[in-house]
PDB file of C-alpha atoms in Angstrom:
ATOM      1  CA  MET K 201      -4.945 -20.452 -28.121  1.00 74.00           C
ATOM      2  CA  LYS K 202      -8.012 -18.740 -27.970  1.00 92.00           C
ATOM      3  CA  LYS K 203      -8.122 -14.981 -28.450  1.00 97.00           C
ATOM      4  CA  VAL K 204      -9.257 -12.506 -25.899  1.00 98.00           C
ATOM      5  CA  THR K 205     -12.426 -10.428 -27.239  1.00 98.00           C
ATOM      6  CA  ILE K 206     -14.665  -8.133 -25.413  1.00 97.00           C
ATOM      7  CA  SER K 207     -17.219 -10.506 -25.451  1.00 98.00           C
ATOM      8  CA  SER K 208     -14.820 -13.030 -23.540  1.00 98.00           C
ATOM      9  CA  LEU K 209     -13.708 -10.094 -20.998  1.00 98.00           C
ATOM     10  CA  GLN K 210     -17.937  -9.360 -20.294  1.00 98.00           C
ATOM     11  CA  ALA K 211     -17.816 -13.380 -20.000  1.00 98.00           C
ATOM     12  CA  GLN K 212     -15.169 -13.254 -17.061  1.00 98.00           C
ATOM     13  CA  LYS K 213     -16.856 -10.482 -15.602  1.00 98.00           C
ATOM     14  CA  GLN K 214     -20.249 -12.399 -15.484  1.00 98.00           C
ATOM     15  CA  SER K 215     -18.305 -15.615 -14.092  1.00 98.00           C
ATOM     16  CA  ALA K 216     -16.170 -13.433 -11.540  1.00 98.00           C
ATOM     17  CA  GLU K 217     -12.946 -14.297 -13.308  1.00 98.00           C
ATOM     18  CA  LYS K 218     -10.337 -11.784 -12.913  1.00 98.00           C
ATOM     19  CA  ILE K 219      -9.144  -9.931 -15.542  1.00 98.00           C
ATOM     20  CA  ALA K 220      -5.618  -9.406 -15.726  1.00 98.00           C
ATOM     21  CA  ALA K 221      -3.868  -6.320 -17.684  1.00 98.00           C
ATOM     22  CA  LEU K 222      -0.532  -4.689 -18.062  1.00 98.00           C
ATOM     23  CA  THR K 223       0.865  -1.889 -20.068  1.00 98.00           C
ATOM     24  CA  ALA K 224       3.268  -2.639 -22.914  1.00 98.00           C
ATOM     25  CA  TYR K 225       5.233  -0.426 -25.265  1.00 98.00           C
ATOM     26  CA  ASP K 226       7.278  -3.024 -27.535  1.00 98.00           C
ATOM     27  CA  ALA K 227       6.955  -6.377 -29.549  1.00 98.00           C
ATOM     28  CA  SER K 228       9.122  -8.190 -27.279  1.00 98.00           C
ATOM     29  CA  PHE K 229       7.378  -7.348 -23.788  1.00 98.00           C
ATOM     30  CA  ALA K 230       4.051  -7.587 -25.629  1.00 98.00           C
ATOM     31  CA  LYS K 231       5.234 -11.183 -26.777  1.00 98.00           C
ATOM     32  CA  LEU K 232       6.511 -12.174 -23.481  1.00 98.00           C
ATOM     33  CA  PHE K 233       3.197 -11.256 -21.318  1.00 98.00           C
ATOM     34  CA  ASP K 234       1.130 -12.608 -24.235  1.00 98.00           C
ATOM     35  CA  GLU K 235       2.854 -15.978 -23.594  1.00 98.00           C
ATOM     36  CA  GLN K 236       1.983 -15.873 -20.065  1.00 98.00           C
ATOM     37  CA  ASN K 237      -1.635 -15.485 -20.915  1.00 98.00           C
ATOM     38  CA  ILE K 238      -1.910 -11.997 -20.036  1.00 98.00           C
ATOM     39  CA  ASP K 239      -5.535 -10.963 -20.746  1.00 98.00           C
ATOM     40  CA  VAL K 240      -5.463  -7.298 -21.609  1.00 98.00           C
ATOM     41  CA  LEU K 241      -2.421  -4.778 -22.926  1.00 99.00           C
ATOM     42  CA  LEU K 242      -2.887  -1.287 -23.160  1.00 98.00           C
ATOM     43  CA  ILE K 243      -0.353   0.724 -25.012  1.00 98.00           C
ATOM     44  CA  GLY K 244      -0.905   3.866 -22.758  1.00 97.00           C
ATOM     45  CA  ASP K 245       0.264   7.650 -22.710  1.00 96.00           C
ATOM     46  CA  SER K 246       2.114   6.585 -19.503  1.00 94.00           C
ATOM     47  CA  LEU K 247       4.985   5.652 -22.171  1.00 96.00           C
ATOM     48  CA  GLY K 248       5.828   9.770 -21.588  1.00 95.00           C
ATOM     49  CA  MET K 249       6.902   9.121 -18.395  1.00 91.00           C
ATOM     50  CA  VAL K 250       8.290   5.805 -18.297  1.00 93.00           C
ATOM     51  CA  LEU K 251       9.951   5.763 -21.691  1.00 94.00           C
ATOM     52  CA  GLN K 252      10.426   9.652 -22.422  1.00 94.00           C
ATOM     53  CA  GLY K 253      11.206  10.517 -18.833  1.00 91.00           C
ATOM     54  CA  GLN K 254       8.722  13.111 -18.944  1.00 91.00           C
ATOM     55  CA  ASP K 255       7.015  14.524 -15.830  1.00 87.00           C
ATOM     56  CA  ASP K 256       3.597  13.684 -16.929  1.00 88.00           C
ATOM     57  CA  THR K 257       1.603  12.099 -19.904  1.00 91.00           C
ATOM     58  CA  LEU K 258       0.887  15.420 -21.579  1.00 92.00           C
ATOM     59  CA  ALA K 259       3.353  15.393 -24.185  1.00 95.00           C
ATOM     60  CA  VAL K 260       2.774  12.037 -25.883  1.00 97.00           C
ATOM     61  CA  THR K 261       1.379  12.683 -29.299  1.00 98.00           C
ATOM     62  CA  ILE K 262      -0.920  10.577 -31.203  1.00 98.00           C
ATOM     63  CA  ASP K 263       1.843   9.374 -33.719  1.00 98.00           C
ATOM     64  CA  ASP K 264       3.935   7.947 -30.443  1.00 98.00           C
ATOM     65  CA  ILE K 265       0.876   6.196 -29.725  1.00 98.00           C
ATOM     66  CA  ALA K 266       0.567   4.580 -33.302  1.00 98.00           C
ATOM     67  CA  TYR K 267       3.936   3.593 -33.297  1.00 98.00           C
ATOM     68  CA  HIS K 268       3.690   1.919 -30.102  1.00 98.00           C
ATOM     69  CA  THR K 269       0.723   0.116 -30.753  1.00 98.00           C
ATOM     70  CA  ARG K 270       1.925  -1.160 -34.220  1.00 98.00           C
ATOM     71  CA  ALA K 271       5.136  -2.728 -32.432  1.00 98.00           C
ATOM     72  CA  VAL K 272       2.755  -4.268 -29.430  1.00 98.00           C
ATOM     73  CA  ARG K 273       0.408  -5.869 -32.192  1.00 98.00           C
ATOM     74  CA  ARG K 274       3.215  -7.540 -33.970  1.00 98.00           C
ATOM     75  CA  GLY K 275       4.235  -8.970 -30.860  1.00 98.00           C
ATOM     76  CA  THR K 276       0.409 -10.191 -29.711  1.00 98.00           C
ATOM     77  CA  GLN K 277      -1.418 -13.430 -30.317  1.00 97.00           C
ATOM     78  CA  ARG K 278      -3.791 -13.467 -27.661  1.00 98.00           C
ATOM     79  CA  ALA K 279      -4.375 -10.698 -25.618  1.00 98.00           C
ATOM     80  CA  PHE K 280      -6.997  -7.888 -26.213  1.00 98.00           C
ATOM     81  CA  VAL K 281      -5.059  -4.740 -27.134  1.00 98.00           C
ATOM     82  CA  ILE K 282      -6.509  -1.102 -26.098  1.00 98.00           C
ATOM     83  CA  ALA K 283      -4.394   2.157 -26.901  1.00 98.00           C
ATOM     84  CA  ASP K 284      -4.593   5.480 -25.477  1.00 98.00           C
ATOM     85  CA  LEU K 285      -6.077   8.850 -27.146  1.00 98.00           C
ATOM     86  CA  PRO K 286      -3.596  10.898 -25.737  1.00 97.00           C
ATOM     87  CA  PHE K 287      -3.874  14.498 -24.132  1.00 95.00           C
ATOM     88  CA  MET K 288      -6.241  17.090 -26.378  1.00 94.00           C
ATOM     89  CA  SER K 289      -6.633  14.424 -29.213  1.00 97.00           C
ATOM     90  CA  TYR K 290     -10.369  13.940 -28.560  1.00 96.00           C
ATOM     91  CA  ALA K 291     -11.397  17.729 -27.958  1.00 93.00           C
ATOM     92  CA  THR K 292     -13.779  17.444 -30.690  1.00 93.00           C
ATOM     93  CA  PRO K 293     -15.853  14.990 -32.561  1.00 91.00           C
ATOM     94  CA  ASN K 294     -14.313  14.837 -36.005  1.00 93.00           C
ATOM     95  CA  GLN K 295     -10.693  15.355 -34.472  1.00 96.00           C
ATOM     96  CA  THR K 296     -11.550  12.087 -32.317  1.00 97.00           C
ATOM     97  CA  TYR K 297     -12.752   9.963 -34.908  1.00 97.00           C
ATOM     98  CA  SER K 298      -9.644  11.142 -37.391  1.00 98.00           C
ATOM     99  CA  ASN K 299      -7.374  10.362 -34.434  1.00 98.00           C
ATOM    100  CA  ALA K 300      -9.242   7.072 -33.302  1.00 98.00           C
ATOM    101  CA  ALA K 301      -8.646   5.440 -36.899  1.00 98.00           C
ATOM    102  CA  LYS K 302      -5.008   5.942 -36.725  1.00 98.00           C
ATOM    103  CA  ILE K 303      -5.139   4.071 -33.525  1.00 98.00           C
ATOM    104  CA  MET K 304      -7.567   1.295 -35.016  1.00 98.00           C
ATOM    105  CA  ALA K 305      -5.573   1.213 -38.042  1.00 98.00           C
ATOM    106  CA  ALA K 306      -1.862   0.824 -36.476  1.00 98.00           C
ATOM    107  CA  GLY K 307      -3.674  -2.509 -34.848  1.00 98.00           C
ATOM    108  CA  ALA K 308      -5.589  -1.544 -31.633  1.00 98.00           C
ATOM    109  CA  SER K 309      -8.579  -3.386 -30.992  1.00 98.00           C
ATOM    110  CA  MET K 310     -10.414  -0.530 -28.704  1.00 98.00           C
ATOM    111  CA  VAL K 311      -9.187   3.134 -27.567  1.00 98.00           C
ATOM    112  CA  LYS K 312      -9.372   4.401 -24.389  1.00 98.00           C
ATOM    113  CA  LEU K 313     -10.418   8.152 -23.158  1.00 97.00           C
ATOM    114  CA  GLU K 314     -10.242  10.376 -20.276  1.00 94.00           C
ATOM    115  CA  GLY K 315     -13.183  11.480 -18.516  1.00 93.00           C
ATOM    116  CA  GLY K 316     -16.799  11.068 -17.664  1.00 93.00           C
ATOM    117  CA  GLN K 317     -20.098  12.050 -18.649  1.00 93.00           C
ATOM    118  CA  TRP K 318     -18.789  14.914 -21.054  1.00 93.00           C
ATOM    119  CA  LEU K 319     -17.453  12.057 -23.021  1.00 95.00           C
ATOM    120  CA  CYS K 320     -20.612  10.500 -23.882  1.00 97.00           C
ATOM    121  CA  GLU K 321     -21.542  12.094 -27.032  1.00 96.00           C
ATOM    122  CA  THR K 322     -17.856  11.365 -28.188  1.00 97.00           C
ATOM    123  CA  ILE K 323     -18.387   7.441 -27.209  1.00 97.00           C
ATOM    124  CA  THR K 324     -21.690   7.008 -28.740  1.00 98.00           C
ATOM    125  CA  GLY K 325     -20.236   8.685 -32.089  1.00 98.00           C
ATOM    126  CA  LEU K 326     -16.855   6.439 -31.840  1.00 98.00           C
ATOM    127  CA  VAL K 327     -19.124   3.367 -31.362  1.00 98.00           C
ATOM    128  CA  GLN K 328     -21.612   3.879 -34.132  1.00 98.00           C
ATOM    129  CA  ARG K 329     -18.671   4.616 -36.588  1.00 97.00           C
ATOM    130  CA  GLY K 330     -17.193   0.897 -35.401  1.00 97.00           C
ATOM    131  CA  VAL K 331     -14.863   2.284 -32.810  1.00 98.00           C
ATOM    132  CA  PRO K 332     -14.716   0.401 -29.379  1.00 98.00           C
ATOM    133  CA  VAL K 333     -14.356   2.365 -26.497  1.00 98.00           C
ATOM    134  CA  CYS K 334     -12.554   1.957 -23.039  1.00 98.00           C
ATOM    135  CA  ALA K 335     -13.563   4.772 -20.662  1.00 98.00           C
ATOM    136  CA  HIS K 336     -11.470   5.968 -18.047  1.00 96.00           C
ATOM    137  CA  MET K 337     -12.447   7.631 -14.297  1.00 95.00           C
ATOM    138  CA  GLY K 338     -11.036   8.326 -11.282  1.00 93.00           C
ATOM    139  CA  LEU K 339      -7.464   9.528 -11.121  1.00 87.00           C
ATOM    140  CA  THR K 340      -7.334  10.907 -15.055  1.00 83.00           C
ATOM    141  CA  PRO K 341      -3.320  11.873 -15.471  1.00 74.00           C
ATOM    142  CA  GLN K 342      -4.204  13.826 -18.294  1.00 75.00           C
ATOM    143  CA  SER K 343      -6.028  16.250 -15.866  1.00 75.00           C
ATOM    144  CA  VAL K 344      -3.366  15.952 -13.228  1.00 70.00           C
ATOM    145  CA  HIS K 345      -2.963  20.015 -13.638  1.00 61.00           C
ATOM    146  CA  VAL K 346      -6.663  20.392 -12.793  1.00 67.00           C
ATOM    147  CA  PHE K 347      -6.404  18.056 -10.033  1.00 58.00           C
ATOM    148  CA  GLY K 348      -3.293  19.824  -8.542  1.00 62.00           C
ATOM    149  CA  GLY K 349      -1.341  16.331  -8.553  1.00 60.00           C
ATOM    150  CA  PHE K 350      -1.835  12.607  -8.735  1.00 60.00           C
ATOM    151  CA  LYS K 351      -4.181  12.417  -5.782  1.00 74.00           C
ATOM    152  CA  VAL K 352      -6.654   9.721  -5.162  1.00 84.00           C
ATOM    153  CA  GLN K 353     -10.133  10.773  -6.260  1.00 85.00           C
ATOM    154  CA  GLY K 354     -14.065  10.100  -4.869  1.00 85.00           C
ATOM    155  CA  ARG K 355     -12.973  10.309  -0.980  1.00 89.00           C
ATOM    156  CA  HIS K 356     -15.938  12.674  -0.408  1.00 90.00           C
ATOM    157  CA  GLN K 357     -19.361  11.383  -0.509  1.00 93.00           C
ATOM    158  CA  GLU K 358     -20.715  13.921  -3.344  1.00 95.00           C
ATOM    159  CA  LYS K 359     -17.750  13.174  -5.649  1.00 93.00           C
ATOM    160  CA  ALA K 360     -18.062   9.480  -4.824  1.00 95.00           C
ATOM    161  CA  GLU K 361     -21.879   9.739  -5.924  1.00 97.00           C
ATOM    162  CA  GLN K 362     -21.074  11.845  -8.911  1.00 96.00           C
ATOM    163  CA  MET K 363     -18.500   9.506 -10.075  1.00 96.00           C
ATOM    164  CA  VAL K 364     -21.261   6.486  -9.784  1.00 97.00           C
ATOM    165  CA  GLU K 365     -23.709   8.383 -12.179  1.00 98.00           C
ATOM    166  CA  GLU K 366     -20.863   9.282 -14.359  1.00 97.00           C
ATOM    167  CA  ALA K 367     -19.585   5.588 -14.628  1.00 98.00           C
ATOM    168  CA  ILE K 368     -23.549   4.433 -15.534  1.00 98.00           C
ATOM    169  CA  ALA K 369     -23.349   7.232 -18.201  1.00 98.00           C
ATOM    170  CA  VAL K 370     -20.534   6.620 -19.948  1.00 98.00           C
ATOM    171  CA  GLN K 371     -21.801   2.407 -20.047  1.00 98.00           C
ATOM    172  CA  ASN K 372     -24.958   3.780 -21.489  1.00 98.00           C
ATOM    173  CA  ALA K 373     -23.287   6.116 -24.034  1.00 98.00           C
ATOM    174  CA  GLY K 374     -21.675   2.788 -25.388  1.00 98.00           C
ATOM    175  CA  ALA K 375     -18.424   2.148 -23.336  1.00 98.00           C
ATOM    176  CA  GLN K 376     -17.437  -1.614 -23.330  1.00 98.00           C
ATOM    177  CA  LEU K 377     -14.638  -1.736 -20.853  1.00 98.00           C
ATOM    178  CA  LEU K 378     -13.840   1.160 -17.717  1.00 98.00           C
ATOM    179  CA  VAL K 379     -10.501   1.504 -16.029  1.00 98.00           C
ATOM    180  CA  LEU K 380     -10.980   2.911 -12.615  1.00 97.00           C
ATOM    181  CA  GLU K 381      -7.954   4.662 -11.032  1.00 95.00           C
ATOM    182  CA  CYS K 382      -7.082   5.983  -7.736  1.00 93.00           C
ATOM    183  CA  VAL K 383     -10.093   5.638  -6.010  1.00 96.00           C
ATOM    184  CA  PRO K 384     -11.119   4.059  -2.601  1.00 96.00           C
ATOM    185  CA  SER K 385     -11.743   0.409  -2.263  1.00 97.00           C
ATOM    186  CA  SER K 386     -15.498   1.052  -1.424  1.00 97.00           C
ATOM    187  CA  LEU K 387     -16.142   2.930  -4.218  1.00 97.00           C
ATOM    188  CA  GLY K 388     -14.359   0.633  -6.724  1.00 97.00           C
ATOM    189  CA  LYS K 389     -16.653  -2.369  -5.502  1.00 98.00           C
ATOM    190  CA  ARG K 390     -19.199  -0.226  -5.788  1.00 98.00           C
ATOM    191  CA  ILE K 391     -18.858   1.028  -9.348  1.00 98.00           C
ATOM    192  CA  SER K 392     -17.791  -2.833 -10.408  1.00 98.00           C
ATOM    193  CA  GLU K 393     -20.993  -3.908  -9.195  1.00 98.00           C
ATOM    194  CA  GLU K 394     -23.200  -1.241 -10.541  1.00 98.00           C
ATOM    195  CA  LEU K 395     -22.152  -1.297 -14.232  1.00 98.00           C
ATOM    196  CA  THR K 396     -22.319  -4.521 -16.312  1.00 98.00           C
ATOM    197  CA  ILE K 397     -19.335  -4.118 -18.548  1.00 98.00           C
ATOM    198  CA  PRO K 398     -15.858  -4.926 -16.980  1.00 98.00           C
ATOM    199  CA  VAL K 399     -14.198  -2.682 -14.425  1.00 98.00           C
ATOM    200  CA  ILE K 400     -10.538  -2.739 -14.393  1.00 98.00           C
ATOM    201  CA  GLY K 401      -8.751  -1.076 -11.276  1.00 98.00           C
ATOM    202  CA  ILE K 402      -5.657   0.713 -10.834  1.00 96.00           C
ATOM    203  CA  GLY K 403      -5.725   1.452  -7.328  1.00 95.00           C
ATOM    204  CA  ALA K 404      -9.403   0.984  -6.533  1.00 97.00           C
ATOM    205  CA  GLY K 405      -9.093  -2.058  -4.561  1.00 97.00           C
ATOM    206  CA  LYS K 406      -9.498  -5.879  -4.939  1.00 97.00           C
ATOM    207  CA  ASP K 407     -13.459  -6.260  -5.537  1.00 98.00           C
ATOM    208  CA  THR K 408     -12.890  -4.473  -9.634  1.00 98.00           C
ATOM    209  CA  ASP K 409     -13.105  -7.119 -12.471  1.00 98.00           C
ATOM    210  CA  GLY K 410      -9.508  -6.983 -12.967  1.00 98.00           C
ATOM    211  CA  GLN K 411      -6.641  -5.211 -12.303  1.00 98.00           C
ATOM    212  CA  ILE K 412      -3.863  -3.177 -14.626  1.00 98.00           C
ATOM    213  CA  LEU K 413      -0.455  -1.882 -13.827  1.00 97.00           C
ATOM    214  CA  VAL K 414       2.034  -0.116 -15.520  1.00 96.00           C
ATOM    215  CA  MET K 415       4.888  -3.032 -16.601  1.00 97.00           C
ATOM    216  CA  HIS K 416       7.902  -0.762 -15.237  1.00 96.00           C
ATOM    217  CA  ASP K 417       6.204  -0.683 -11.836  1.00 94.00           C
ATOM    218  CA  MET K 418       5.495  -4.121 -11.978  1.00 96.00           C
ATOM    219  CA  PHE K 419       9.079  -4.627 -12.463  1.00 96.00           C
ATOM    220  CA  GLY K 420       9.954  -2.029  -9.918  1.00 93.00           C
ATOM    221  CA  ILE K 421      12.445  -0.339 -12.551  1.00 91.00           C
ATOM    222  CA  SER K 422      10.369   3.015 -12.971  1.00 80.00           C
ATOM    223  CA  ALA K 423      12.508   5.859 -13.265  1.00 66.00           C
ATOM    224  CA  ASN K 424      10.420   8.370 -10.907  1.00 67.00           C
ATOM    225  CA  TYR K 425       8.711   6.360  -8.103  1.00 71.00           C
ATOM    226  CA  MET K 426       6.894   3.279  -7.033  1.00 80.00           C
ATOM    227  CA  PRO K 427       2.872   3.896  -6.471  1.00 85.00           C
ATOM    228  CA  LYS K 428       1.385   3.062  -3.360  1.00 89.00           C
ATOM    229  CA  PHE K 429      -1.132   0.602  -5.552  1.00 92.00           C
ATOM    230  CA  SER K 430       1.804  -1.008  -7.099  1.00 93.00           C
ATOM    231  CA  LYS K 431       4.124  -4.434  -6.273  1.00 95.00           C
ATOM    232  CA  ASN K 432       7.378  -5.032  -7.290  1.00 95.00           C
ATOM    233  CA  TYR K 433       7.079  -8.482  -8.689  1.00 97.00           C
ATOM    234  CA  LEU K 434      10.263  -8.870 -10.145  1.00 96.00           C
ATOM    235  CA  VAL K 435      12.170  -8.423  -7.091  1.00 95.00           C
ATOM    236  CA  GLU K 436       9.903 -11.074  -5.471  1.00 92.00           C
ATOM    237  CA  THR K 437      10.688 -13.758  -8.378  1.00 97.00           C
ATOM    238  CA  GLY K 438      14.098 -12.559  -9.528  1.00 96.00           C
ATOM    239  CA  ASP K 439      12.974 -13.390 -13.442  1.00 97.00           C
ATOM    240  CA  LEU K 440      10.744 -11.746 -15.844  1.00 97.00           C
ATOM    241  CA  ARG K 441       8.680 -14.195 -16.846  1.00 98.00           C
ATOM    242  CA  LYS K 442       8.224 -15.569 -13.335  1.00 98.00           C
ATOM    243  CA  ALA K 443       7.412 -11.941 -12.373  1.00 98.00           C
ATOM    244  CA  VAL K 444       4.260 -11.826 -15.231  1.00 98.00           C
ATOM    245  CA  LYS K 445       3.236 -15.248 -14.175  1.00 98.00           C
ATOM    246  CA  LYS K 446       2.888 -14.380 -10.298  1.00 98.00           C
ATOM    247  CA  TYR K 447       1.374 -11.105 -11.145  1.00 98.00           C
ATOM    248  CA  ILE K 448      -1.264 -12.555 -13.040  1.00 98.00           C
ATOM    249  CA  SER K 449      -1.751 -15.380 -10.737  1.00 98.00           C
ATOM    250  CA  ASP K 450      -2.523 -13.137  -7.966  1.00 98.00           C
ATOM    251  CA  VAL K 451      -4.687 -10.884  -9.737  1.00 98.00           C
ATOM    252  CA  ARG K 452      -6.675 -14.253 -10.804  1.00 98.00           C
ATOM    253  CA  SER K 453      -6.831 -15.307  -7.113  1.00 98.00           C
ATOM    254  CA  GLY K 454      -7.463 -12.082  -5.413  1.00 97.00           C
ATOM    255  CA  ALA K 455      -4.186 -11.943  -3.707  1.00 97.00           C
ATOM    256  CA  PHE K 456      -3.224  -8.532  -5.515  1.00 97.00           C
ATOM    257  CA  PRO K 457      -4.299  -6.235  -4.696  1.00 97.00           C
ATOM    258  CA  SER K 458      -4.079  -6.359  -0.741  1.00 95.00           C
ATOM    259  CA  THR K 459      -5.227  -3.697   1.475  1.00 93.00           C
ATOM    260  CA  ALA K 460      -1.187  -2.362   1.501  1.00 92.00           C
ATOM    261  CA  HIS K 461      -1.956  -1.456  -2.125  1.00 92.00           C
ATOM    262  CA  SER K 462      -5.595  -0.209  -1.738  1.00 93.00           C
ATOM    263  CA  PHE K 463      -7.070   3.282  -0.602  1.00 93.00           C
ATOM    264  CA  GLU K 464      -9.693   3.564   2.144  1.00 86.00           C
TER     265      GLU K 464
END
C-alpha cells in the first residue's frame, strides 16, 4: 500500500485525479478511512463543535489537536495526515513555530492555518524550518465573529478578485496545499485553475482538485445541523464502510458535490 505524500497529491492534481479527504479524530475511524484508501485525513479544530459540543471552533487548544493527532496517526498507514493550528495559536512567528513543532511531533505531516496574505511571512518561516503548510481560505471558521456568522465568501467581484490574489500569494510564500471553504463554484474553479498546488474544496464546487467533509456530516450525525455542502452517505448506504467507500468513489468520479451541495 503506497503511502500518500505531498508529491503524490501534486501528481493527482496534474493528472486530474480528484483527491478525497475527511476529518478524523481517533484511531478507529482513521483506520476505517485508511482501509478504504482515503487520500487525506485532517485533524480539524472542527472537533470543538462535533466532539466537544461547542458553538464554534474557538475554544480548541493546541493540546487538544496534539492529542487527537497522536490518535489518528496510530490508526493511519496510507493517508496523508494534516492537523489544524487552532485559534490564536499562530499569532506571532515564535508562537507559530513552537505550536507547529508540537503538532508535527504528534504525527502530522503538515499543518493547516486559516488566512490569506497576512500569513505569507509565517508560511515562509514554517517551510524554511521544515514544516509543510496547508493554507485555508474562504469561510475560515476561526474568523466567524468577524464574518458575522458562517456565511459564503467571495460572492462579490471585488472580494473574489482579492481571494484569487491572496491564494496566489500564499502559494508563492510556500504553501503546498489549499483548503477552500464556502465560496461560489465559479470562484472555486478559477482558484483551482490559477494555482499549481492542489486545492481541496468544501462547499467550493465540483471543479476543485479534491473534496473534504467533516466525518460527522458525511455520516449525518452532527449535533447541530447539516451544512448545505455536505451529504449524508450513511443514510444512503446503511453501513459505515460502504458510506466512506461511496463518498470516495463519488469524489473521484466527480459525482460529488452536485449543484445541490454548491453555491452560485
